[in-house]
Amino acid sequence: MPLLLGFIFGGVGFAVGAGLLGAIRTSMGLEFWSTDMSWSIAYPVALLGWLAGVGGWKYWATEWFGGTPAVSPKGVSRYFEFNMDHKVIGIQYGVTFVALFLLSGLTAMAIRYELMHPGMQLFNEDQYNAAMSFHGIGMVAVAVAIVMGCFGNYVVPIMIGARDMAFPRINALSFWLVPPVAITLVIAVLLGGWDTGWTAYPPLSVLTKSGQTLFNLAVTTFGVVSILGGINFIVTIIYERAPGMTWGRLPIMVWGTFAGSIIAFFFTQGFAAGLLMVLFDRVIGTSFFGAAHGGSALLYEHVFWFYSHPAVYVMVLPAFGAVLEVLSHMSRKPLYAYKWVVGAMLGIVALSGVVWAHHMFTSGMADYLHAPFLVLTEMISIPTGIIFLSVLGTIWAGRLWVRTPMLFALAFIFNFTIGGLTGIYLADMPTDVHLHDTYFVVAHFHYTIMGGEIFALFAALYYWFPKMTGREFNETLGKIHFFIMFIGFQLTFIPMFQVGVRGMNRRIADFPAAYEGANVWISMSGFLLGISFIFFTVNMILSWVRGRQAAANPWGASTLEWQISSPPPEHNFDEIPVIQEGPYEYGVPGATPHARLTGAVKHA
Amino acid sequence: MSKQSHAAAGESADQRTGFTVFLILAVLTIAEYIVAVGLDSKVALVVMLSVAAIAKCWAIVVYFMHVSRLWRGEEAH
Amino acid sequence: MAVATHDNAHADPTAHAWERVRINRLGLWLFLFSDAGLFALFAASRFYLSGTARDPHLNQALGLAITSLLLLSSLTAYRAETAFVHGNTARGRAMLLATIVMGLMFAGGVAFEWATAEFPVAELYGTAFYSMTGMHAFHVITGILFLAVVWARSGDGHFSGGPKVWPITATVMYWHFVDVVWVFFYPTLYLLK
């Protein structure tokens, strides 16, 4: 019902925005409707309408005008409207982004079908661009937001002993901006798509069809989601920690989320600024990127990569956190070199902002920039190496409990190592000149983002599934999912390195016949990879609906979220817990438990 | 001295701070304008305007936006 | 320390309210910092594209006038907050109203300048000028809306005393932020040559 109201109000908002603009344009002697401008004006109004409709008015904004906010209901219906509980929002993020993940994955299947043979099979070139672009932005959005949005929201407040996030209403607001983003992108595809992938490089993005405008509007909104979410996590982790939860006792997932949030809040406006400039060029005729009046397309690449390189650390730092969490608990050993890992994460935050131009070695930027960006980029391998040292030290001689989440966490290590090592050839200017814009790059970032972040996502998903749903997942189906996905993934992306070295360009709908053999292989393996998600989806649905009741602490883990019932009660804790020891003291002689849940210290 | 008039005295002291800061901001702004009209050297202009802008920003952030409340709290005064 | 006061919070409603204000304050500062980054990138783009060059047709008198107006509105905003902090609702409301009026005049000044400016949007300087003043004006207008909401709600002593003043403080901080942006944009757009 609130969803319906959201759509109605959103539609009304769109009509009002477009109508007002049309009235002004008509009075100035112009045509009523101008696609780019009408969308740009109507879209924000539609957003406000949607937010009001899904509950933003009823539960929040009415207060500014002297009204009394309504009280949220308890049942299943609260998942379908504006709700302030961080656990509800976590699940909302999780379900929405898994759906978007599967949808973007389907477009990948279509892309692989198209690329199996030279010539055009399924698509024409325009449709190929639309599919490739949607796959790109859909997956980037999933990768940026799913670990933090879903598990960050659900688990981090519990882990630090808080009853909720610092800004529950902002939290709900950020989530409810996500569905319009997804819907707008789908509408853009249905209206003919856009041509520029997820990067929206001008001058093409300024000159191409109007789907680009919808893309820019939607992704700018997504930037707002990312910034608000980042701020919320930073303030929550600074101010909402339970007594005794010092910075040195924070579970590593919390540190990963904190580090990722700093990047999200500090850099995301770069993407927003770039997209707004493209929008200004398209709609009001500015010349940021129009060479005719002296504008510079290179400016966009600088502004865009200023965000979009740090963005990969927004994806991967919380993923590191989740993987280290799983590895430590399921190896039954203390997290090796905890303080060094924290330092490494903050080191990555610091370095992330000074490496962006390694995406631009072939762009024609000033030559003197090449060497510094090469060196700075290589320096990232130092903190990353420390994290890998911690990973190996943690599982070294541990009693590994190889359940599905552990399998995914171990696979993460394998994949991310390959992703990291192949990154060296792209950070080194001399090799990058040859490899730039080939399938080598595609393989590299799929190894880091899919092999790294998405495998970490599934580690986290299986690990916290019992906590979040109160049900056990099916271990057999989970393992089948893992093995098909892992094997399919390797078989798909290893050959891509090879065709990339042989010079096959990315972002193309057709290719020379010489590459056919490899592409048949890649596509077949890609379909195998796709099949694994059928097992995943079936497992999730069946287990959630009729899985066995999960115990409060099925993994015997020490962190706070496992010390309360599955799923946790409404405000997480009856009494605010007291933290007395670090979270990973497995087998440490004389260690007291991580937290005390009752009999908290009484204040005068 | 009643509590009421004590509060009023506190307020007028705070309001005076506001006027002083505004006066500084106004002088700096006028100085910026005069320098921009009169000065021909581009480099000197960039330097002087940057200094003036940073000074103005600092005054607003410290005295108008009370940045120190971030670490000292407001209730502590 | 925040951690130490956590349990106290529920016992003492005033302490709890102050705790809330402290949390909100950090959130607002982070938001403003993040927003400042957006403005900074536009200012940087202006220098990247056209150096410090400016169009000779600028209306310098109007520029100085609206700059002074915005500076003055920052003073009235400060006076409004100070008055509310000391429980002086009447003066606080008057000063809020003065801020709103000056904000509207500033927005009007920008609109007039847009209507009369002689340089096209497609030129490099026009690109920087219209996009930067436009984004700033958008923030001015949202600031006016926030000011209007707190002004309308301040009648019944709603925002008097201690932590209850926070909505006023937050709105006024946002307004000062808009002024800070203009402190940098004014020399960037009008004074450099």
PDB file of C-alpha atoms in Angstrom, chain A residues 109-255:
ATOM      1  CA  MET A 109      24.319 -13.725 -19.779  1.00  0.00           C
ATOM      2  CA  ALA A 110      22.765 -11.945 -22.747  1.00  0.00           C
ATOM      3  CA  ILE A 111      26.048 -10.154 -23.405  1.00  0.00           C
ATOM      4  CA  ARG A 112      27.923 -13.446 -23.336  1.00  0.00           C
ATOM      5  CA  TYR A 113      25.420 -14.971 -25.771  1.00  0.00           C
ATOM      6  CA  GLU A 114      25.989 -12.051 -28.104  1.00  0.00           C
ATOM      7  CA  LEU A 115      29.779 -12.291 -27.819  1.00  0.00           C
ATOM      8  CA  MET A 116      29.969 -16.036 -28.394  1.00  0.00           C
ATOM      9  CA  HIS A 117      30.480 -15.600 -32.148  1.00  0.00           C
ATOM     10  CA  PRO A 118      31.577 -12.794 -34.442  1.00  0.00           C
ATOM     11  CA  GLY A 119      28.746 -10.869 -36.051  1.00  0.00           C
ATOM     12  CA  MET A 120      25.464  -9.919 -34.393  1.00  0.00           C
ATOM     13  CA  GLN A 121      23.364 -12.633 -32.743  1.00  0.00           C
ATOM     14  CA  LEU A 122      20.898 -11.321 -30.223  1.00  0.00           C
ATOM     15  CA  PHE A 123      21.238  -7.555 -30.265  1.00  0.00           C
ATOM     16  CA  ASN A 124      21.922  -4.746 -32.654  1.00  0.00           C
ATOM     17  CA  GLU A 125      24.806  -2.458 -31.663  1.00  0.00           C
ATOM     18  CA  ASP A 126      22.589   0.011 -29.801  1.00  0.00           C
ATOM     19  CA  GLN A 127      20.940  -2.718 -27.789  1.00  0.00           C
ATOM     20  CA  TYR A 128      24.338  -4.197 -27.004  1.00  0.00           C
ATOM     21  CA  ASN A 129      25.456  -0.841 -25.628  1.00  0.00           C
ATOM     22  CA  ALA A 130      22.309  -0.615 -23.530  1.00  0.00           C
ATOM     23  CA  ALA A 131      22.821  -4.104 -22.097  1.00  0.00           C
ATOM     24  CA  MET A 132      26.532  -3.560 -21.441  1.00  0.00           C
ATOM     25  CA  SER A 133      25.871  -0.187 -19.810  1.00  0.00           C
ATOM     26  CA  PHE A 134      23.086  -1.515 -17.620  1.00  0.00           C
ATOM     27  CA  HIS A 135      25.200  -4.487 -16.562  1.00  0.00           C
ATOM     28  CA  GLY A 136      28.015  -2.088 -15.689  1.00  0.00           C
ATOM     29  CA  ILE A 137      26.137   0.422 -13.594  1.00  0.00           C
ATOM     30  CA  GLY A 138      23.897  -2.210 -12.010  1.00  0.00           C
ATOM     31  CA  MET A 139      26.855  -4.237 -10.801  1.00  0.00           C
ATOM     32  CA  VAL A 140      28.807  -1.166  -9.682  1.00  0.00           C
ATOM     33  CA  ALA A 141      25.813  -0.052  -7.632  1.00  0.00           C
ATOM     34  CA  VAL A 142      25.447  -3.520  -6.112  1.00  0.00           C
ATOM     35  CA  ALA A 143      29.155  -3.733  -5.348  1.00  0.00           C
ATOM     36  CA  VAL A 144      29.325  -0.274  -3.774  1.00  0.00           C
ATOM     37  CA  ALA A 145      26.304  -0.650  -1.566  1.00  0.00           C
ATOM     38  CA  ILE A 146      25.407  -4.235  -0.792  1.00  0.00           C
ATOM     39  CA  VAL A 147      27.951  -5.170   1.885  1.00  0.00           C
ATOM     40  CA  MET A 148      27.667  -1.858   3.701  1.00  0.00           C
ATOM     41  CA  GLY A 149      23.963  -1.369   3.038  1.00  0.00           C
ATOM     42  CA  CYS A 150      22.879  -4.854   4.005  1.00  0.00           C
ATOM     43  CA  PHE A 151      25.418  -6.228   6.494  1.00  0.00           C
ATOM     44  CA  GLY A 152      26.801  -2.876   7.612  1.00  0.00           C
ATOM     45  CA  ASN A 153      23.318  -1.767   8.530  1.00  0.00           C
ATOM     46  CA  TYR A 154      22.228  -5.023  10.056  1.00  0.00           C
ATOM     47  CA  VAL A 155      25.325  -6.108  11.918  1.00  0.00           C
ATOM     48  CA  VAL A 156      27.497  -3.061  12.692  1.00  0.00           C
ATOM     49  CA  PRO A 157      25.155  -1.407  15.253  1.00  0.00           C
ATOM     50  CA  ILE A 158      24.726  -4.732  17.056  1.00  0.00           C
ATOM     51  CA  MET A 159      28.456  -5.414  16.963  1.00  0.00           C
ATOM     52  CA  ILE A 160      29.231  -2.153  18.736  1.00  0.00           C
ATOM     53  CA  GLY A 161      26.455  -2.671  21.268  1.00  0.00           C
ATOM     54  CA  ALA A 162      24.086   0.029  19.986  1.00  0.00           C
ATOM     55  CA  ARG A 163      20.305  -0.044  19.769  1.00  0.00           C
ATOM     56  CA  ASP A 164      20.214   1.549  16.319  1.00  0.00           C
ATOM     57  CA  MET A 165      22.158   3.716  13.880  1.00  0.00           C
ATOM     58  CA  ALA A 166      22.880   7.335  14.820  1.00  0.00           C
ATOM     59  CA  PHE A 167      20.371   8.669  12.263  1.00  0.00           C
ATOM     60  CA  PRO A 168      17.586   6.111  11.793  1.00  0.00           C
ATOM     61  CA  ARG A 169      15.457   8.414   9.641  1.00  0.00           C
ATOM     62  CA  ILE A 170      18.341   9.402   7.345  1.00  0.00           C
ATOM     63  CA  ASN A 171      19.040   5.681   7.114  1.00  0.00           C
ATOM     64  CA  ALA A 172      15.498   4.979   5.918  1.00  0.00           C
ATOM     65  CA  LEU A 173      15.696   7.958   3.568  1.00  0.00           C
ATOM     66  CA  SER A 174      18.895   6.628   1.979  1.00  0.00           C
ATOM     67  CA  PHE A 175      17.372   3.218   1.388  1.00  0.00           C
ATOM     68  CA  TRP A 176      14.180   4.572  -0.152  1.00  0.00           C
ATOM     69  CA  LEU A 177      16.193   6.567  -2.675  1.00  0.00           C
ATOM     70  CA  VAL A 178      17.491   3.251  -4.066  1.00  0.00           C
ATOM     71  CA  PRO A 179      14.311   1.854  -5.723  1.00  0.00           C
ATOM     72  CA  PRO A 180      13.808   5.008  -7.835  1.00  0.00           C
ATOM     73  CA  VAL A 181      17.433   4.702  -8.988  1.00  0.00           C
ATOM     74  CA  ALA A 182      16.880   1.117 -10.114  1.00  0.00           C
ATOM     75  CA  ILE A 183      13.503   1.925 -11.692  1.00  0.00           C
ATOM     76  CA  THR A 184      14.905   4.943 -13.531  1.00  0.00           C
ATOM     77  CA  LEU A 185      17.777   2.883 -14.932  1.00  0.00           C
ATOM     78  CA  VAL A 186      15.374   0.185 -16.121  1.00  0.00           C
ATOM     79  CA  ILE A 187      13.136   2.834 -17.700  1.00  0.00           C
ATOM     80  CA  ALA A 188      16.205   4.308 -19.407  1.00  0.00           C
ATOM     81  CA  VAL A 189      16.973   0.890 -20.903  1.00  0.00           C
ATOM     82  CA  LEU A 190      13.387   0.401 -22.024  1.00  0.00           C
ATOM     83  CA  LEU A 191      13.434   3.812 -23.717  1.00  0.00           C
ATOM     84  CA  GLY A 192      16.466   2.801 -25.762  1.00  0.00           C
ATOM     85  CA  GLY A 193      19.266   2.865 -23.218  1.00  0.00           C
ATOM     86  CA  TRP A 194      22.423   4.914 -23.234  1.00  0.00           C
ATOM     87  CA  ASP A 195      25.758   4.273 -24.885  1.00  0.00           C
ATOM     88  CA  THR A 196      28.468   5.197 -22.443  1.00  0.00           C
ATOM     89  CA  GLY A 197      28.739   2.241 -20.076  1.00  0.00           C
ATOM     90  CA  TRP A 198      28.831   3.137 -16.408  1.00  0.00           C
ATOM     91  CA  THR A 199      31.553   5.730 -16.870  1.00  0.00           C
ATOM     92  CA  ALA A 200      29.571   8.275 -18.936  1.00  0.00           C
ATOM     93  CA  TYR A 201      32.625   9.733 -20.665  1.00  0.00           C
ATOM     94  CA  PRO A 202      32.045  12.912 -22.647  1.00  0.00           C
ATOM     95  CA  PRO A 203      31.967  14.000 -25.387  1.00  0.00           C
ATOM     96  CA  LEU A 204      29.783  10.952 -26.218  1.00  0.00           C
ATOM     97  CA  SER A 205      27.687  11.349 -23.066  1.00  0.00           C
ATOM     98  CA  VAL A 206      26.952  14.972 -23.980  1.00  0.00           C
ATOM     99  CA  LEU A 207      25.992  14.186 -27.551  1.00  0.00           C
ATOM    100  CA  THR A 208      24.183  10.842 -27.239  1.00  0.00           C
ATOM    101  CA  LYS A 209      20.486  10.074 -26.852  1.00  0.00           C
ATOM    102  CA  SER A 210      18.356  11.113 -23.900  1.00  0.00           C
ATOM    103  CA  GLY A 211      18.679   7.850 -21.945  1.00  0.00           C
ATOM    104  CA  GLN A 212      21.940   9.421 -20.764  1.00  0.00           C
ATOM    105  CA  THR A 213      20.008  12.108 -18.897  1.00  0.00           C
ATOM    106  CA  LEU A 214      18.062   9.497 -16.948  1.00  0.00           C
ATOM    107  CA  PHE A 215      21.311   7.683 -16.203  1.00  0.00           C
ATOM    108  CA  ASN A 216      22.917  10.865 -14.859  1.00  0.00           C
ATOM    109  CA  LEU A 217      19.909  11.712 -12.705  1.00  0.00           C
ATOM    110  CA  ALA A 218      19.647   8.204 -11.277  1.00  0.00           C
ATOM    111  CA  VAL A 219      23.329   7.806 -10.529  1.00  0.00           C
ATOM    112  CA  THR A 220      23.579  11.258  -8.931  1.00  0.00           C
ATOM    113  CA  THR A 221      20.766  10.144  -6.615  1.00  0.00           C
ATOM    114  CA  PHE A 222      22.746   7.033  -5.857  1.00  0.00           C
ATOM    115  CA  GLY A 223      25.672   9.273  -4.914  1.00  0.00           C
ATOM    116  CA  VAL A 224      23.443  10.956  -2.345  1.00  0.00           C
ATOM    117  CA  VAL A 225      22.564   7.519  -0.936  1.00  0.00           C
ATOM    118  CA  SER A 226      26.235   6.666  -0.647  1.00  0.00           C
ATOM    119  CA  ILE A 227      27.191   9.951   1.056  1.00  0.00           C
ATOM    120  CA  LEU A 228      24.316   9.866   3.560  1.00  0.00           C
ATOM    121  CA  GLY A 229      25.009   6.211   4.328  1.00  0.00           C
ATOM    122  CA  GLY A 230      28.712   6.922   4.852  1.00  0.00           C
ATOM    123  CA  ILE A 231      28.037   9.814   7.234  1.00  0.00           C
ATOM    124  CA  ASN A 232      25.584   7.675   9.166  1.00  0.00           C
ATOM    125  CA  PHE A 233      28.123   4.895   9.701  1.00  0.00           C
ATOM    126  CA  ILE A 234      30.907   7.307  10.705  1.00  0.00           C
ATOM    127  CA  VAL A 235      28.769   9.041  13.345  1.00  0.00           C
ATOM    128  CA  THR A 236      27.306   5.751  14.578  1.00  0.00           C
ATOM    129  CA  ILE A 237      30.716   4.179  15.067  1.00  0.00           C
ATOM    130  CA  ILE A 238      32.108   7.293  16.764  1.00  0.00           C
ATOM    131  CA  TYR A 239      29.228   7.954  19.148  1.00  0.00           C
ATOM    132  CA  GLU A 240      27.136   4.811  19.641  1.00  0.00           C
ATOM    133  CA  ARG A 241      29.713   2.348  20.960  1.00  0.00           C
ATOM    134  CA  ALA A 242      28.811   0.522  24.174  1.00  0.00           C
ATOM    135  CA  PRO A 243      30.846   1.126  27.337  1.00  0.00           C
ATOM    136  CA  GLY A 244      34.231  -0.589  27.054  1.00  0.00           C
ATOM    137  CA  MET A 245      34.040  -0.859  23.244  1.00  0.00           C
ATOM    138  CA  THR A 246      37.299   1.007  22.657  1.00  0.00           C
ATOM    139  CA  TRP A 247      38.686   1.592  19.164  1.00  0.00           C
ATOM    140  CA  GLY A 248      41.104  -1.283  19.748  1.00  0.00           C
ATOM    141  CA  ARG A 249      38.270  -3.716  20.491  1.00  0.00           C
ATOM    142  CA  LEU A 250      36.068  -2.996  17.477  1.00  0.00           C
ATOM    143  CA  PRO A 251      35.337  -6.100  15.399  1.00  0.00           C
ATOM    144  CA  ILE A 252      37.181  -5.838  12.082  1.00  0.00           C
ATOM    145  CA  MET A 253      33.909  -5.669  10.131  1.00  0.00           C
ATOM    146  CA  VAL A 254      33.212  -2.403  11.951  1.00  0.00           C
ATOM    147  CA  TRP A 255      36.623  -1.040  10.976  1.00  0.00           C
TER     148      TRP A 255
END
